[in-house]
Every structure is written in structure tokens, then in C-alpha cells.
Short mmCIF file of C-alpha atoms in Angstrom, two decimals:
data_model
loop_
_atom_site.label_atom_id
_atom_site.label_comp_id
_atom_site.label_asym_id
_atom_site.label_seq_id
_atom_site.Cartn_x
_atom_site.Cartn_y
_atom_site.Cartn_z
CA MET A 1 75.59 117.02 76.92
CA ARG A 2 78.05 119.66 75.80
CA ALA A 3 80.77 119.09 73.25
CA SER A 4 83.27 117.06 75.19
CA ARG A 5 86.82 117.77 76.07
CA VAL A 6 89.22 114.85 75.55
CA LEU A 7 92.02 114.12 77.98
CA ARG A 8 95.05 111.94 77.44
CA MET A 9 96.59 110.31 80.50
CA THR A 10 99.71 108.20 80.89
CA LEU A 11 99.59 105.54 83.61
CA GLU A 12 102.13 103.23 85.20
CA TYR A 13 101.06 100.16 87.12
CA ASP A 14 102.21 96.98 88.75
CA GLY A 15 99.74 94.47 87.31
CA THR A 16 100.45 91.76 89.90
CA SER A 17 97.25 92.30 91.89
CA TYR A 18 94.90 92.89 88.95
CA HIS A 19 92.94 90.75 86.54
CA GLY A 20 94.30 92.77 83.64
CA PHE A 21 93.37 96.19 82.30
CA ALA A 22 89.87 95.52 80.98
CA ILE A 23 86.99 95.89 83.40
CA GLN A 24 85.43 92.64 84.70
CA PRO A 25 82.50 92.63 87.11
CA GLY A 26 83.52 91.66 90.65
CA LEU A 27 87.26 91.45 89.90
CA PRO A 28 89.98 94.05 90.53
CA THR A 29 91.09 95.55 87.21
CA ILE A 30 93.13 98.60 86.26
CA GLN A 31 90.23 100.03 84.27
CA GLY A 32 87.79 99.47 87.13
CA VAL A 33 89.99 101.28 89.65
CA VAL A 34 90.85 104.15 87.30
CA GLU A 35 87.26 104.69 86.13
CA ARG A 36 85.98 104.65 89.71
CA GLY A 37 88.52 107.33 90.65
CA LEU A 38 87.80 109.48 87.60
CA THR A 39 84.06 109.20 88.11
CA GLN A 40 84.51 110.46 91.67
CA ILE A 41 86.79 113.34 90.66
CA LEU A 42 84.86 114.43 87.58
CA GLY A 43 81.40 113.99 89.11
CA ALA A 44 80.15 112.01 86.12
CA ALA A 45 80.42 108.39 85.00
CA THR A 46 83.64 108.18 82.98
CA ARG A 47 84.77 105.46 80.60
CA VAL A 48 88.36 105.24 79.43
CA THR A 49 89.96 103.77 76.32
CA PRO A 50 93.48 102.29 76.64
CA ALA A 51 96.20 102.08 73.99
CA GLY A 52 96.45 98.38 74.79
CA ARG A 53 94.47 96.04 77.03
CA THR A 54 97.17 94.41 79.13
CA ASP A 55 96.51 90.91 80.50
CA ALA A 56 96.35 89.83 84.13
CA GLY A 57 99.76 90.26 85.76
CA VAL A 58 101.19 92.42 82.94
CA HIS A 59 102.71 95.77 83.95
CA ALA A 60 102.93 99.20 82.32
CA LYS A 61 105.31 102.12 82.56
CA GLY A 62 103.58 104.01 79.78
CA GLN A 63 100.01 102.87 79.24
CA VAL A 64 98.02 105.68 77.62
CA ILE A 65 94.29 106.17 78.12
CA SER A 66 91.86 108.70 76.71
CA PHE A 67 88.51 109.83 78.05
CA GLN A 68 85.91 112.55 77.59
CA THR A 69 84.89 115.01 80.26
CA ASP A 70 82.80 118.14 80.70
CA SER A 71 84.97 119.27 83.59
CA CYS A 72 86.80 122.55 83.11
CA ARG A 73 89.45 121.82 85.71
CA PRO A 74 93.08 121.91 84.49
CA ALA A 75 94.32 118.52 83.24
CA GLN A 76 97.15 118.50 85.77
CA THR A 77 94.72 119.03 88.63
CA ILE A 78 92.69 116.04 87.45
CA GLY A 79 95.88 113.94 87.22
CA ARG A 80 96.99 114.94 90.72
CA GLY A 81 93.51 114.36 92.12
CA LEU A 82 93.37 110.88 90.63
CA ASN A 83 96.84 110.05 91.99
CA ALA A 84 95.61 110.89 95.47
CA LEU A 85 92.76 108.38 95.07
CA LEU A 86 94.64 105.55 93.36
CA PRO A 87 96.20 102.63 95.26
CA ASP A 88 100.00 102.69 95.36
CA ASP A 89 100.40 100.15 92.55
CA ILE A 90 98.78 102.47 89.95
CA ALA A 91 100.00 106.02 89.29
CA VAL A 92 99.30 108.86 86.86
CA VAL A 93 102.52 109.84 85.05
CA ALA A 94 101.00 112.63 82.94
CA CYS A 95 97.63 114.15 82.10
CA ASN A 96 97.08 116.59 79.23
CA ASP A 97 94.39 117.98 76.98
CA ALA A 98 94.23 116.26 73.61
CA SER A 99 92.51 117.09 70.36
CA PRO A 100 88.80 116.14 70.24
CA SER A 101 89.61 113.35 67.79
CA PHE A 102 92.25 111.76 70.01
CA ASP A 103 91.63 108.12 70.90
CA ALA A 104 94.34 106.31 72.86
CA ARG A 105 93.81 103.10 70.90
CA ARG A 106 93.04 104.28 67.37
CA SER A 107 95.49 107.19 67.38
CA ALA A 108 98.46 105.08 68.54
CA VAL A 109 101.06 104.49 65.84
CA ARG A 110 103.55 102.36 67.77
CA ARG A 111 103.67 100.28 70.95
CA HIS A 112 106.86 99.40 72.82
CA TYR A 113 106.95 96.27 74.97
CA ARG A 114 109.70 94.67 77.03
CA TYR A 115 109.80 91.05 78.16
CA SER A 116 112.21 90.32 81.04
CA VAL A 117 113.86 87.10 82.17
CA TRP A 118 115.85 86.75 85.40
CA ASN A 119 118.55 84.36 84.18
CA ASP A 120 120.34 83.21 87.31
CA ALA A 121 120.51 80.00 89.32
CA ARG A 122 118.99 81.72 92.36
CA PRO A 123 115.66 83.57 92.37
CA SER A 124 115.63 87.37 92.63
CA VAL A 125 113.57 89.06 95.31
CA TRP A 126 113.51 92.32 93.34
CA TRP A 127 112.41 90.82 90.02
CA ARG A 128 110.02 88.24 91.41
CA ASP A 129 106.94 90.01 90.00
CA TYR A 130 108.63 91.57 86.96
CA ALA A 131 110.52 88.78 85.25
CA LEU A 132 110.34 85.09 84.45
CA HIS A 133 112.94 83.23 86.53
CA ALA A 134 114.84 80.92 84.17
CA PRO A 135 118.20 79.50 85.31
CA GLY A 136 120.70 77.92 82.95
CA SER A 137 122.25 79.17 79.75
CA PHE A 138 120.55 80.86 76.81
CA ASP A 139 122.14 81.40 73.40
CA VAL A 140 121.27 85.09 73.06
CA GLU A 141 122.94 85.36 69.65
CA ALA A 142 120.71 82.59 68.27
CA MET A 143 117.67 84.26 69.87
CA ASN A 144 118.53 87.49 68.06
CA VAL A 145 119.09 85.77 64.72
CA ALA A 146 115.64 84.23 65.14
CA ALA A 147 114.02 87.47 66.38
CA ALA A 148 115.22 89.33 63.28
CA ALA A 149 112.72 87.25 61.28
CA LEU A 150 109.88 88.95 63.18
CA VAL A 151 110.74 92.43 61.87
CA GLY A 152 108.46 93.52 59.04
CA ARG A 153 104.81 93.03 58.11
CA HIS A 154 103.72 89.46 58.80
CA ASP A 155 100.79 87.31 59.72
CA PHE A 156 101.62 86.53 63.38
CA SER A 157 98.93 83.84 63.82
CA SER A 158 101.57 81.43 65.17
CA PHE A 159 102.00 83.64 68.22
CA VAL A 160 98.44 84.74 68.88
CA GLY A 161 96.12 83.31 71.52
CA HIS A 162 96.73 80.35 73.80
CA ALA A 163 98.34 77.20 72.41
CA SER A 164 95.20 75.27 73.31
CA GLN A 165 92.90 77.59 71.36
CA GLU A 166 91.85 77.43 67.77
CA PRO A 167 93.24 80.21 65.55
CA ALA A 168 91.40 83.50 66.04
CA ALA A 169 88.93 84.62 63.41
CA THR A 170 90.39 88.15 63.23
CA SER A 171 93.52 89.04 61.29
CA ALA A 172 96.90 88.67 62.99
CA VAL A 173 98.74 90.77 60.40
CA ARG A 174 100.94 93.34 62.17
CA SER A 175 104.13 95.30 61.52
CA VAL A 176 107.01 94.73 63.92
CA GLU A 177 109.79 97.32 63.81
CA ARG A 178 112.13 96.07 66.50
CA ALA A 179 112.61 92.65 68.09
CA GLU A 180 115.83 92.10 69.99
CA TRP A 181 117.25 90.65 73.18
CA ASN A 182 119.81 92.38 75.41
CA ARG A 183 121.65 91.02 78.41
CA ARG A 184 122.10 93.34 81.39
CA GLY A 185 123.81 91.46 84.21
CA GLY A 186 121.48 88.67 85.32
CA LEU A 187 118.61 90.00 83.21
CA LEU A 188 117.62 89.23 79.65
CA HIS A 189 115.32 91.85 78.13
CA PHE A 190 113.37 91.33 74.90
CA PHE A 191 112.51 94.70 73.34
CA CYS A 192 109.67 94.53 70.88
CA SER A 193 108.08 97.47 69.06
CA GLY A 194 105.43 97.54 66.39
CA ASN A 195 102.32 99.27 65.15
CA ALA A 196 100.06 96.96 67.16
CA PHE A 197 100.08 93.58 68.87
CA ALA A 198 97.41 90.92 68.94
CA ARG A 199 96.45 89.21 72.19
CA HIS A 200 99.36 87.30 73.84
CA MET A 201 101.53 88.00 70.78
CA VAL A 202 104.60 89.34 72.63
CA ARG A 203 104.42 86.55 75.18
CA GLY A 204 104.08 83.94 72.42
CA MET A 205 107.10 85.36 70.60
CA ALA A 206 109.15 85.59 73.82
CA GLY A 207 108.28 82.05 74.89
CA THR A 208 109.21 80.62 71.49
CA LEU A 209 112.44 82.63 71.34
CA LEU A 210 113.36 81.17 74.74
CA TRP A 211 113.08 77.74 73.09
CA VAL A 212 115.60 78.97 70.52
CA GLY A 213 117.85 80.13 73.37
CA ARG A 214 117.73 76.64 74.87
CA GLY A 215 118.56 75.02 71.52
CA ARG A 216 115.15 73.39 71.28
CA LEU A 217 114.50 75.26 68.01
CA SER A 218 117.11 76.59 65.56
CA PRO A 219 116.74 80.15 64.24
CA GLN A 220 115.78 78.58 60.90
CA GLU A 221 113.06 76.51 62.54
CA PHE A 222 111.83 79.67 64.30
CA GLY A 223 111.36 81.22 60.85
CA GLN A 224 109.30 78.18 59.88
CA VAL A 225 107.15 78.63 63.01
CA LEU A 226 106.37 82.20 61.94
CA ALA A 227 105.64 81.08 58.36
CA ALA A 228 103.32 78.29 59.58
CA ARG A 229 100.69 80.81 60.77
CA ASP A 230 99.55 78.11 63.21
CA ARG A 231 99.61 78.63 66.97
CA ARG A 232 100.36 74.95 67.50
CA ALA A 233 103.76 75.37 65.78
CA ALA A 234 105.07 77.79 68.42
CA GLY A 235 106.21 77.44 72.02
CA PRO A 236 104.17 78.36 75.09
CA ASN A 237 103.37 81.94 76.03
CA ALA A 238 105.98 83.29 78.41
CA PRO A 239 104.33 84.11 81.80
CA ALA A 240 102.54 87.44 82.12
CA ARG A 241 104.65 88.87 84.96
CA GLY A 242 107.69 89.39 82.68
CA LEU A 243 105.78 91.68 80.29
CA MET A 244 105.83 95.49 80.48
CA LEU A 245 104.04 97.96 78.20
CA VAL A 246 106.88 100.49 78.12
CA ALA A 247 105.49 103.27 75.94
CA VAL A 248 103.02 104.17 73.19
CA ASP A 249 103.83 106.57 70.36
CA TYR A 250 101.40 108.94 68.68
CA GLU A 251 101.65 110.93 65.46
CA GLU A 252 102.69 114.25 66.92
CA GLU A 253 104.97 113.22 69.74
CA THR A 254 106.35 110.30 71.69
CA CYS A 255 104.62 109.57 74.94
CA LEU A 256 107.09 109.08 77.82
CA MET B 1 126.82 66.91 119.96
CA ARG B 2 129.79 66.88 117.61
CA ALA B 3 132.06 69.85 117.04
CA SER B 4 129.92 72.10 114.89
CA ARG B 5 130.48 73.32 111.42
CA VAL B 6 129.74 77.04 110.87
CA LEU B 7 128.04 78.28 107.72
CA ARG B 8 127.88 81.81 106.43
CA MET B 9 124.89 82.76 104.29
CA THR B 10 124.05 85.96 102.44
CA LEU B 11 120.36 86.80 102.16
CA GLU B 12 118.35 89.36 100.23
CA TYR B 13 114.82 90.24 101.27
CA ASP B 14 111.97 92.63 100.73
CA GLY B 15 111.10 93.57 104.32
CA THR B 16 107.65 94.96 103.47
CA SER B 17 105.67 91.99 104.79
CA TYR B 18 107.80 91.30 107.88
CA HIS B 19 108.03 92.63 111.41
CA GLY B 20 111.77 93.01 111.04
CA PHE B 21 114.58 90.48 111.16
CA ALA B 22 114.45 89.44 114.82
CA ILE B 23 112.12 86.61 115.73
CA GLN B 24 108.87 87.58 117.51
CA PRO B 25 106.32 85.00 118.62
CA GLY B 26 103.23 85.00 116.44
CA LEU B 27 104.53 87.59 113.95
CA PRO B 28 106.13 87.03 110.54
CA THR B 29 109.86 87.81 110.75
CA ILE B 30 112.83 87.12 108.49
CA GLN B 31 114.57 85.15 111.22
CA GLY B 32 111.46 83.09 111.91
CA VAL B 33 111.01 82.10 108.27
CA VAL B 34 114.72 81.37 107.69
CA GLU B 35 115.14 79.34 110.89
CA ARG B 36 112.01 77.31 110.14
CA GLY B 37 113.41 76.49 106.67
CA LEU B 38 116.89 75.63 107.96
CA THR B 39 115.49 73.49 110.75
CA GLN B 40 113.52 71.53 108.16
CA ILE B 41 116.50 71.11 105.82
CA LEU B 42 119.10 70.34 108.46
CA GLY B 43 116.88 68.11 110.57
CA ALA B 44 117.78 69.93 113.79
CA ALA B 45 116.64 73.13 115.45
CA THR B 46 118.81 75.89 114.00
CA ARG B 47 119.36 79.42 115.30
CA VAL B 48 120.95 82.08 113.16
CA THR B 49 122.91 85.24 113.99
CA PRO B 50 122.58 88.21 111.62
CA ALA B 51 125.15 90.93 110.88
CA GLY B 52 122.44 93.49 111.64
CA ARG B 53 118.89 93.20 112.98
CA THR B 54 116.90 95.14 110.41
CA ASP B 55 113.66 96.81 111.56
CA ALA B 56 110.15 96.14 110.26
CA GLY B 57 109.87 97.22 106.62
CA VAL B 58 113.64 97.51 106.11
CA HIS B 59 115.14 95.58 103.16
CA ALA B 60 118.43 93.83 102.53
CA LYS B 61 120.48 92.99 99.46
CA GLY B 62 123.37 91.66 101.50
CA GLN B 63 122.35 90.61 105.00
CA VAL B 64 124.79 88.01 106.33
CA ILE B 65 123.85 85.32 108.83
CA SER B 66 125.89 82.58 110.49
CA PHE B 67 124.74 79.32 112.04
CA GLN B 68 126.10 76.04 113.29
CA THR B 69 125.18 72.67 111.87
CA ASP B 70 126.21 69.01 112.13
CA SER B 71 125.06 68.38 108.58
CA CYS B 72 127.75 67.26 106.16
CA ARG B 73 125.86 68.34 103.06
CA PRO B 74 127.68 70.83 100.77
CA ALA B 75 126.99 74.48 101.67
CA GLN B 76 125.61 75.20 98.19
CA THR B 77 123.14 72.33 98.48
CA ILE B 78 121.89 73.77 101.77
CA GLY B 79 121.55 77.22 100.16
CA ARG B 80 119.64 75.85 97.19
CA GLY B 81 117.44 73.73 99.43
CA LEU B 82 116.57 76.73 101.56
CA ASN B 83 115.81 78.84 98.48
CA ALA B 84 113.29 76.22 97.40
CA LEU B 85 111.49 76.54 100.76
CA LEU B 86 111.62 80.32 101.19
CA PRO B 87 108.79 82.63 100.11
CA ASP B 88 109.58 84.75 97.05
CA ASP B 89 110.42 87.86 99.10
CA ILE B 90 113.44 86.21 100.79
CA ALA B 91 116.28 84.57 98.84
CA VAL B 92 119.67 83.03 99.53
CA VAL B 93 122.38 84.84 97.56
CA ALA B 94 125.31 82.72 98.75
CA CYS B 95 126.10 79.97 101.27
CA ASN B 96 129.64 78.96 102.21
CA ASP B 97 131.61 77.22 104.93
CA ALA B 98 133.21 79.62 107.39
CA SER B 99 135.86 79.24 110.03
CA PRO B 100 134.58 77.82 113.36
CA SER B 101 135.08 81.22 114.98
CA PHE B 102 132.99 83.10 112.38
CA ASP B 103 130.04 85.05 113.78
CA ALA B 104 128.05 87.20 111.36
CA ARG B 105 127.63 89.98 113.90
CA ARG B 106 130.90 89.98 115.85
CA SER B 107 133.15 89.27 112.84
CA ALA B 108 131.67 92.07 110.73
CA VAL B 109 134.03 95.01 110.24
CA ARG B 110 131.85 97.28 108.12
CA ARG B 111 128.17 97.69 107.22
CA HIS B 112 126.90 99.48 104.11
CA TYR B 113 123.42 101.00 104.12
CA ARG B 114 121.48 102.98 101.53
CA TYR B 115 118.52 105.24 102.25
CA SER B 116 116.38 106.11 99.19
CA VAL B 117 114.00 108.99 98.52
CA TRP B 118 111.70 109.20 95.49
CA ASN B 119 111.87 112.94 94.86
CA ASP B 120 109.16 113.64 92.32
CA ALA B 121 105.77 115.34 92.39
CA ARG B 122 104.03 112.10 91.45
CA PRO B 123 104.34 108.81 93.36
CA SER B 124 106.32 105.94 91.84
CA VAL B 125 104.73 102.52 91.52
CA TRP B 126 108.17 100.86 91.32
CA TRP B 127 109.67 102.54 94.39
CA ARG B 128 106.55 102.51 96.55
CA ASP B 129 108.00 99.95 98.99
CA TYR B 130 111.67 100.92 98.59
CA ALA B 131 111.82 104.69 99.00
CA LEU B 132 110.27 107.56 100.91
CA HIS B 133 108.12 109.65 98.53
CA ALA B 134 109.07 113.29 99.07
CA PRO B 135 108.10 115.86 96.38
CA GLY B 136 109.59 119.33 96.19
CA SER B 137 113.18 120.48 96.09
CA PHE B 138 116.09 119.37 98.25
CA ASP B 139 119.42 121.16 98.49
CA VAL B 140 121.63 118.10 97.97
CA GLU B 141 124.82 120.15 98.26
CA ALA B 142 123.83 121.38 101.71
CA MET B 143 122.86 117.82 102.69
CA ASN B 144 126.34 116.63 101.70
CA VAL B 145 128.09 119.44 103.57
CA ALA B 146 126.11 118.42 106.65
CA ALA B 147 126.64 114.67 106.09
CA ALA B 148 130.42 115.16 106.01
CA ALA B 149 130.24 115.97 109.73
CA LEU B 150 129.11 112.39 110.38
CA VAL B 151 132.32 110.84 109.08
CA GLY B 152 134.67 109.80 111.88
CA ARG B 153 134.31 108.38 115.36
CA HIS B 154 131.46 110.07 117.21
CA ASP B 155 128.83 109.59 119.85
CA PHE B 156 125.71 109.29 117.68
CA SER B 157 123.21 109.51 120.56
CA SER B 158 121.35 112.28 118.71
CA PHE B 159 120.31 109.80 116.02
CA VAL B 160 119.65 106.70 118.09
CA GLY B 161 116.23 105.44 119.14
CA HIS B 162 112.87 107.11 118.63
CA ALA B 163 112.52 110.83 119.23
CA SER B 164 109.98 110.11 121.96
CA GLN B 165 112.32 107.81 123.88
CA GLU B 166 114.86 108.66 126.52
CA PRO B 167 118.51 108.23 125.50
CA ALA B 168 119.58 104.58 125.49
CA ALA B 169 121.80 103.35 128.33
CA THR B 170 124.27 101.67 125.97
CA SER B 171 127.01 103.54 124.15
CA ALA B 172 126.21 105.16 120.79
CA VAL B 173 129.85 105.64 119.83
CA ARG B 174 130.43 104.41 116.29
CA SER B 175 132.79 105.08 113.37
CA VAL B 176 131.21 106.26 110.13
CA GLU B 177 133.42 106.03 107.04
CA ARG B 178 131.10 107.29 104.34
CA ALA B 179 127.99 109.46 104.43
CA GLU B 180 126.90 111.03 101.16
CA TRP B 181 123.88 111.71 99.01
CA ASN B 182 123.69 111.11 95.26
CA ARG B 183 120.95 112.04 92.83
CA ARG B 184 120.05 109.50 90.14
CA GLY B 185 117.13 110.81 88.11
CA GLY B 186 114.13 111.09 90.40
CA LEU B 187 115.92 109.24 93.21
CA LEU B 188 118.04 110.56 96.03
CA HIS B 189 120.25 107.88 97.62
CA PHE B 190 122.05 108.33 100.93
CA PHE B 191 125.03 105.96 101.15
CA CYS B 192 126.23 105.37 104.67
CA SER B 193 128.99 102.97 105.73
CA GLY B 194 130.56 102.39 109.11
CA ASN B 195 131.84 99.79 111.52
CA ALA B 196 128.43 99.40 113.15
CA PHE B 197 125.14 101.24 113.54
CA ALA B 198 122.93 101.60 116.59
CA ARG B 199 119.18 101.08 116.36
CA HIS B 200 117.45 103.54 113.98
CA MET B 201 120.73 105.41 113.52
CA VAL B 202 120.74 105.54 109.70
CA ARG B 203 117.07 106.52 109.63
CA GLY B 204 117.66 109.24 112.22
CA MET B 205 120.57 110.64 110.22
CA ALA B 206 118.64 110.45 106.93
CA GLY B 207 115.56 112.13 108.42
CA THR B 208 117.61 114.97 109.89
CA LEU B 209 119.59 115.42 106.67
CA LEU B 210 116.30 115.75 104.80
CA TRP B 211 115.55 118.71 107.12
CA VAL B 212 118.84 120.22 105.95
CA GLY B 213 117.78 119.63 102.34
CA ARG B 214 114.54 121.53 102.99
CA GLY B 215 116.42 124.43 104.59
CA ARG B 216 114.93 123.73 108.01
CA LEU B 217 118.43 123.21 109.44
CA SER B 218 121.68 124.66 108.12
CA PRO B 219 124.71 122.35 107.74
CA GLN B 220 126.20 124.19 110.73
CA GLU B 221 123.11 123.49 112.82
CA PHE B 222 123.29 119.85 111.74
CA GLY B 223 126.78 119.71 113.24
CA GLN B 224 125.34 121.08 116.47
CA VAL B 225 122.67 118.37 116.45
CA LEU B 226 125.39 115.70 116.26
CA ALA B 227 127.38 117.41 119.03
CA ALA B 228 124.31 117.67 121.29
CA ARG B 229 124.23 113.87 121.81
CA ASP B 230 120.53 114.27 122.51
CA ARG B 231 117.88 112.52 120.39
CA ARG B 232 115.49 115.45 120.88
CA ALA B 233 117.85 117.73 118.94
CA ALA B 234 117.46 115.77 115.70
CA GLY B 235 114.69 115.36 113.15
CA PRO B 236 112.35 112.36 112.88
CA ASN B 237 113.50 108.94 111.72
CA ALA B 238 112.99 108.58 107.99
CA PRO B 239 110.44 105.79 107.31
CA ALA B 240 111.72 102.19 107.32
CA ARG B 241 110.78 101.34 103.72
CA GLY B 242 113.56 103.58 102.28
CA LEU B 243 116.32 101.70 104.09
CA MET B 244 118.40 98.88 102.56
CA LEU B 245 121.21 96.90 104.17
CA VAL B 246 123.39 96.73 101.06
CA ALA B 247 126.39 94.70 102.18
CA VAL B 248 128.51 93.66 105.16
CA ASP B 249 132.30 93.43 105.06
CA TYR B 250 134.44 90.93 106.93
CA GLU B 251 138.17 90.83 107.56
CA GLU B 252 139.17 88.48 104.79
CA GLU B 253 136.87 89.47 101.99
CA THR B 254 133.95 91.67 101.00
CA CYS B 255 130.54 90.06 101.05
CA LEU B 256 128.51 90.75 97.87
#
């Protein structure tokens, strides 16, 4: 095999119909569909590495993947060719040559997520797959006071994994740079950026902050949940459909 | 049967999975689903009248329906009850008592439609069901010069029905008050308002205006198409998925 060329590709997808990013035998996954298409276009079995493995039902506007190829076709031609093969709920946003050392996961320096809540008495047809529907009032100011405690380098064990699971063996220490809620009409958006996120971490934070918004936890008690480093102290994970991987940043430039 | 109460209800729906508004035996339709739900809630067979019968694949943010009922339950309770029964691609936006003479179709004084085009080289996951994907450049200024000819009271026979059909026997005289294109990022929106629209009329106008945008017709030639009152003079209907019934106005107030 020749020295490989590395490509970097940005994808958007509606995760509603998929069992998450990571390939699973016999189940529709983003990785499965994308690798099948690339293998067909490039004429050789192709494996991709994502910046983040999104869960079942989670969406992406700016997922980044990297892969090796011996093809000498222009990157844009490969991107266009893949778009023609992909189903309409997955699309290539960009495809470029990267340095041989580029790895979508290891090279990423920052991930941007958004969690959305449709906060209205009636359901929304347009947000049905992209937001949690939660009627009633939320104290957004209290949610933001609480969310401010997340910014910085912390052990996020309280928000990692399912509530029913034992704490994970791997470290949950991460650096969060931004954690804030905004209201835009009937929508509440939680913007969360950091160097990396452990499994279910954004959904665990969002679900627990929604408890703060309902007055079930005070912002002070939310700080104690974070400090507890115990998943059982926090609220439930907010449902997957409200979560969007918005963008991933790399050293040299911002993607998307 | 007692003197009936008339209710006015505003609906939003994603028309992707339906064979249009109007009921058709054995096929999923908006009317079929809504009438089944209302019949269940009200305990009596209920027929509804819409402001406009949207075609298969066409969406609505502000479709208005009217129906009679002997129920004495509050209108909001009926709306909420129906929302609980409806699938997630149809939702009740509002439900109110109306005057006994109110009829969603005959009382309407103005309809507002929007036709959307995703104008980018790559497809959009988010607009896949809500816009026509058309890459390449469009001369939006020329499209707006042409569209201005639509404003006023005209015989719109050139834009009514399918291109393959003979002209309809019924009159195609309508009054259009607004017809203009706006660019918003990668999207082109055609806003079209008028007292009423004949079948396929907005899609026929949008499809022919896209020909103007491509330089296939000049704005002057577009005026000749309108004047011809002949469906064969115009371009093809733009696909249904780009069309949205945005709102319907009534004498006393604006709906939505």
C-alpha cells in the first residue's frame, strides 16, 4: 500500500432514522452508510474516524470525519460523488485534503453542541425531531446561573453515562468553555462548547439544568451535583433528538 | 339536531407523508386524520372545510379549517384534545369559537403562500422536504421584475393545472397582491399573497419564474406567458415539497 492521502470531510445529518454514528452490524448507522458510499466511490474498503460518536437520534450540522485513501481524484469530486450516493438525511458539507497526521478525533481542539427545547403548550411540527417538547415555564436566568458552574476544567462524572449505570472506569475530566441558554421565541437553546465531551455528557447537563429551570434544583444545588462526581446526583439525560453537534474546531482553522 | 356551534381551527402540518389535504378513500390525508380525531373527541361524525386544499407534499403553517359541533366543551379543550390524538406531523395551532356564518373557505379574504428553493451546490438535510434543491445561479432581480407582472387582477389560466392538461372550464381570474422573491443565505423564498389561488397556481408561477431566473425566459416574455392564458405557454409546476400555506386572512382579524 502506498503512503496514504488523508481527507477531511464535514457532514450534516438528521440522526432520527439511525442508531447513532458508530457502525453496528445489521443496524442503520451514519458510519455504515458513509463507509459503504466511500468504499464504492474509492474502490477500496474505507474506514472513517469521526470527531465525535453521536448517539442514536442525535443530529449534526458539522460532524467532521477523516479517512485515508489512495485515490488521486480531487477532494471535491469525492465529496460530490458521495453526496450523490447518500440518502437525503445525510449530506457532505465540505471535503478537503488534510495533512497526513490529521485525525478528526485526536486533532479536534473544541466541540460545539446545541441542545434545543420547544417550550410551548402545543407541539411543533417543525421541531418534532429536533427538540424536546416541554410546555410550562422555565427560569432561564436560574438555568444560566447554574450553567456557569460548568465552565472550566472539572470532573463531569455526575453527567456521564446513564443514571442507571455505575460510574465509568475512564476519566470524565473535561474543559468546558461555554455553557449557556438562550431563548429564541418558543425555543430554548443550550449552547455548550468544550475540548471534549464524554458519552451522554451534554444530555446529562441539559436534563439537570432543566430541573433547575423548573425549580426542582437551585443553582447552588446544581453546583453540588457537579461536585458530587456521582451520576446518581444528577437529573435524567435529556432525550437525544434535541442534541445537535454544531461544529468542531481544529488548530489551524474553524470548521464550518 | 340543535343549532350548531362553529369552530375555527388553525393547523400546521408537514405534508410529506400525506396525499394532500382532501380526503381520499384508503390514502392518508390531512383531512382524513383530522376528521377521525375530531369525530372521536366530539362523539359525532365531523366534517371540516379548509381555507385551501393543499396538494400532496405541500405543507402548512397556517391552514384554517371550520367545522360545526354540538359539543359544549371549550374550544381550547377541543384543540388540546385533538393535539393529543394527532400524529407528530400535524398540530393544532389555535382553536376558537367563530360566528355561525364562518366558513374557512368562503370567509377567507387573503391567502399567503411561500415557495422555497435551496440554491446551493450541495443538498441540504434540513430543507430536503421543504424546498426544491436547485444548484447554480438565479437572476433574482429578473425574477422580481417578472413577478411584478403578476400583481393585480388577472386571468391566471397560464399557471393553472398541469402542463399536460387542457385548460380548466372554471374561471382562473384571481387578484394577486404580492409576488416577490427574497434571498436568505442559501434559500430563495417566493412570497405570494392574493384573494384566492386556483389549483397548482403558485407552483406554476414559481416554476416559470425559475425559468426567468435561469435566463430561459426574459421578464418581458414572462409577461407574455401570463397574457397568453394558456397553460402550455408556461414552465413546469415547481415540485410540491417547496410550497407552504403560510397564513389565511379573514375580515375581522389576521390568522397567525
